GROMACS .gro file of C-alpha atoms in nm:
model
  140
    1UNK     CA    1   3.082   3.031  -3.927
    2UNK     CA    2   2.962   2.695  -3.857
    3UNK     CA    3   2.683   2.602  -3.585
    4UNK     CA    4   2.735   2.526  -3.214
    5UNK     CA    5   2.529   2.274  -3.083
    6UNK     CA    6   2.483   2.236  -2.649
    7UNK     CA    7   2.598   1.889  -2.561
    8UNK     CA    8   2.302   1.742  -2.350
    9UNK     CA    9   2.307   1.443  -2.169
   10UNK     CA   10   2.025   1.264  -2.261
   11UNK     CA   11   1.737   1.128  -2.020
   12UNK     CA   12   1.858   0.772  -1.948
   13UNK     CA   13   1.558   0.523  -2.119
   14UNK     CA   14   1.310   0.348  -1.872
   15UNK     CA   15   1.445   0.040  -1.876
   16UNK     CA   16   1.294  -0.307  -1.685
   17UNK     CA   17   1.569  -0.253  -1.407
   18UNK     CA   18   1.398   0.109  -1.350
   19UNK     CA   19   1.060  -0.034  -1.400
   20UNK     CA   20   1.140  -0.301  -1.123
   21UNK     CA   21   1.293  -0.060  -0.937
   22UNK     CA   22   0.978   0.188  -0.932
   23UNK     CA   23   0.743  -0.103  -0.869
   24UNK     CA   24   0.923  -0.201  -0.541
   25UNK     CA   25   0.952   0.168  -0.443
   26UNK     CA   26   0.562   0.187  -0.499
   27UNK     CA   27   0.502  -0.158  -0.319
   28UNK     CA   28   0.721  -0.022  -0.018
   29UNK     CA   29   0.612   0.300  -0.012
   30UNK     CA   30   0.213   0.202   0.021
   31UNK     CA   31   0.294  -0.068   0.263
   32UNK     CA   32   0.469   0.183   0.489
   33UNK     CA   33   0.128   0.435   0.462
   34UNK     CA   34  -0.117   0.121   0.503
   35UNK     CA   35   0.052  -0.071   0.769
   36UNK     CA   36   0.327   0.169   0.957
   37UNK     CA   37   0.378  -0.074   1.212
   38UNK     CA   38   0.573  -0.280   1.024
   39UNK     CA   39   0.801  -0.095   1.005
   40UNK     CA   40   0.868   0.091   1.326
   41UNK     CA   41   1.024  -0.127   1.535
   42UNK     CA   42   1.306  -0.100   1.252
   43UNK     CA   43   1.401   0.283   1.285
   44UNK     CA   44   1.648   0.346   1.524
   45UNK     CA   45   1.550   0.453   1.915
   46UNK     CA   46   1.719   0.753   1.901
   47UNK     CA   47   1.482   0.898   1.678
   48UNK     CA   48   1.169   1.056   1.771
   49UNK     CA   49   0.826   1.011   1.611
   50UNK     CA   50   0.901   0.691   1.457
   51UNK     CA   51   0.610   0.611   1.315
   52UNK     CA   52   0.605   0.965   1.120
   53UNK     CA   53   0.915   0.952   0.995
   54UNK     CA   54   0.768   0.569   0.868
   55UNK     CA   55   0.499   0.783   0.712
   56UNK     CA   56   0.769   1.037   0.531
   57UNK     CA   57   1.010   0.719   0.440
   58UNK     CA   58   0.698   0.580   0.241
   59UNK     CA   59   0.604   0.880   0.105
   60UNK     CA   60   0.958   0.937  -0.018
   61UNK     CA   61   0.967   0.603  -0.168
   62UNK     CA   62   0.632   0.666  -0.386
   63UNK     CA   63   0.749   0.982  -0.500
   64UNK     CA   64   1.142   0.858  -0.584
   65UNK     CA   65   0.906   0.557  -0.813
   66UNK     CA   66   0.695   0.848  -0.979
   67UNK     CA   67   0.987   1.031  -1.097
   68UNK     CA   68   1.166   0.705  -1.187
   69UNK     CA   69   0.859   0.684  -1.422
   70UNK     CA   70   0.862   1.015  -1.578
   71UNK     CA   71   1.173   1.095  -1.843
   72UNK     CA   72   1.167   1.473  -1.718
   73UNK     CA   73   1.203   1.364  -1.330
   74UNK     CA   74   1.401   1.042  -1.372
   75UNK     CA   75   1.767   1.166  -1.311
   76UNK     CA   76   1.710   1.391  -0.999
   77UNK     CA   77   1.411   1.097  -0.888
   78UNK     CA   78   1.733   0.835  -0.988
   79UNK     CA   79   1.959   1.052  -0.773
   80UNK     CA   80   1.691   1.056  -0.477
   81UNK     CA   81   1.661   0.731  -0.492
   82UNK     CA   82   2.014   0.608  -0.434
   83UNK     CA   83   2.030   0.850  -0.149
   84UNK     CA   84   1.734   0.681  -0.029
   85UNK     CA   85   1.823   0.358  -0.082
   86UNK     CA   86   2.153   0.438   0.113
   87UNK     CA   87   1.979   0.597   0.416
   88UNK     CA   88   1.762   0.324   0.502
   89UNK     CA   89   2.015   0.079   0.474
   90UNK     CA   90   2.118   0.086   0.837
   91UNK     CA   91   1.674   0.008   0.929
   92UNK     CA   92   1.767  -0.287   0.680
   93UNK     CA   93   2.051  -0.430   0.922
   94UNK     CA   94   1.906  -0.327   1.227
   95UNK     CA   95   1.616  -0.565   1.050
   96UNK     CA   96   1.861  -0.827   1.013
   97UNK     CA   97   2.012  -0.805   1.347
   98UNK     CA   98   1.695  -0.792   1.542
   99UNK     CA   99   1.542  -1.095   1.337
  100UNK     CA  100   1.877  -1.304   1.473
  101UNK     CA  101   1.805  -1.328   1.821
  102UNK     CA  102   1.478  -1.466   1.719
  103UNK     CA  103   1.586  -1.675   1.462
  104UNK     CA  104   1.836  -1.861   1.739
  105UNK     CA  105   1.542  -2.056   1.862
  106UNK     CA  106   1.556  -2.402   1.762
  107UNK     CA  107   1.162  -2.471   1.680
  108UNK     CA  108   1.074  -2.162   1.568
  109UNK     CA  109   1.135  -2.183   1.128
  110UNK     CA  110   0.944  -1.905   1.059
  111UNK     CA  111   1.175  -1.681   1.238
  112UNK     CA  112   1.469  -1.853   1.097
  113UNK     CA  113   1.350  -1.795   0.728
  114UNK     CA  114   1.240  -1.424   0.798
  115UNK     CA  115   1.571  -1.353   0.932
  116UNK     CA  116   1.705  -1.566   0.595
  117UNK     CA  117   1.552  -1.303   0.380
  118UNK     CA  118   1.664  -0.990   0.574
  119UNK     CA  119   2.015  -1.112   0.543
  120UNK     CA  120   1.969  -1.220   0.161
  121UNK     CA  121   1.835  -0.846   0.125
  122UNK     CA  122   2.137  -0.681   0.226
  123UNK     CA  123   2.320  -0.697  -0.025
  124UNK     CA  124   2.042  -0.654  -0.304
  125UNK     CA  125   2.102  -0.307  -0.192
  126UNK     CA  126   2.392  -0.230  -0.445
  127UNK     CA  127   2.202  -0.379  -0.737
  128UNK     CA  128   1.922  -0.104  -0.652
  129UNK     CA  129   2.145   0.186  -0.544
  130UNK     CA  130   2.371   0.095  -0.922
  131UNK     CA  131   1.985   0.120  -1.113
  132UNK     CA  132   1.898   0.437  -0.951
  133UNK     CA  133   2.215   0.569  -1.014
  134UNK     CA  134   2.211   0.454  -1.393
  135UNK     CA  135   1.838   0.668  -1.369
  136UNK     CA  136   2.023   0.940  -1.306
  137UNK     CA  137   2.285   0.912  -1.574
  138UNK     CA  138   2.557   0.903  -1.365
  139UNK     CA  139   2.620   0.517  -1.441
  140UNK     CA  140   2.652   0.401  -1.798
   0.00000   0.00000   0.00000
């Protein structure tokens, strides 16, 4: 009787996209532990203790880049990741939208070329959520 073998599927490779991705998961992540007030005016009113749940976005972010990192926790950290990615997206537009009413201000260029990089941001999104996802393995 011939041998069975269990079809696997294999730990996707670290790849530069991953690399990149876990570098500006780290870089995030450290910024929103070492400076939380960046950050908080971006997290919706609604919800309470905003600069704590700053503090559990960036831990979340360091964590999702360590498993990226790490073959054994790279497709459940890939899978974190995109959910990540997709749950902060609505901080990113608020970002965007807030930044526009300063921007309108005719001498003020700063503001108008923050509020060019939030908008250029937005859709970098998909680029990251289709790495984490190819992490996973769930994208070839």
């Amino acid at each position: 009787m011939p041998k069975t073998t269990k079809l696997t599927n294999p730990t996707p490779p670290l790849d530069k996209a991953t690399i990149g991705l876990a570098t500006l998961f780290l870089t995030s992540g450290t910024t929103h532990l070492v400076r939380p007030q960046v950050f908080e005016g971006i997290v919706p009113k609604v919800l309470p203790k905003r600069r704590e749940l700053v503090y559990v976005s960036g831990v979340a972010e360091i964590v999702c880049a360590l498993g990226l990192l790490h073959p054994r926790t790279r497709k459940v950290a890939g899978l974190a990741s995109a959910a990540l990615l997709i749950g902060v997206f609505p901080a990113n537009v608020k970002m965007s939208a807030d930044n526009a009413k300063r921007a309108q201000r005719k001498d003020d260029v700063g503001s108008k070329a923050f509020f060019a990089g939030t908008v250029a941001r937005l859709p970098m999104q998909w680029p990251m959520i289709r790495t984490a996802l190819r992490a996973s393995g769930r994208l070839r």
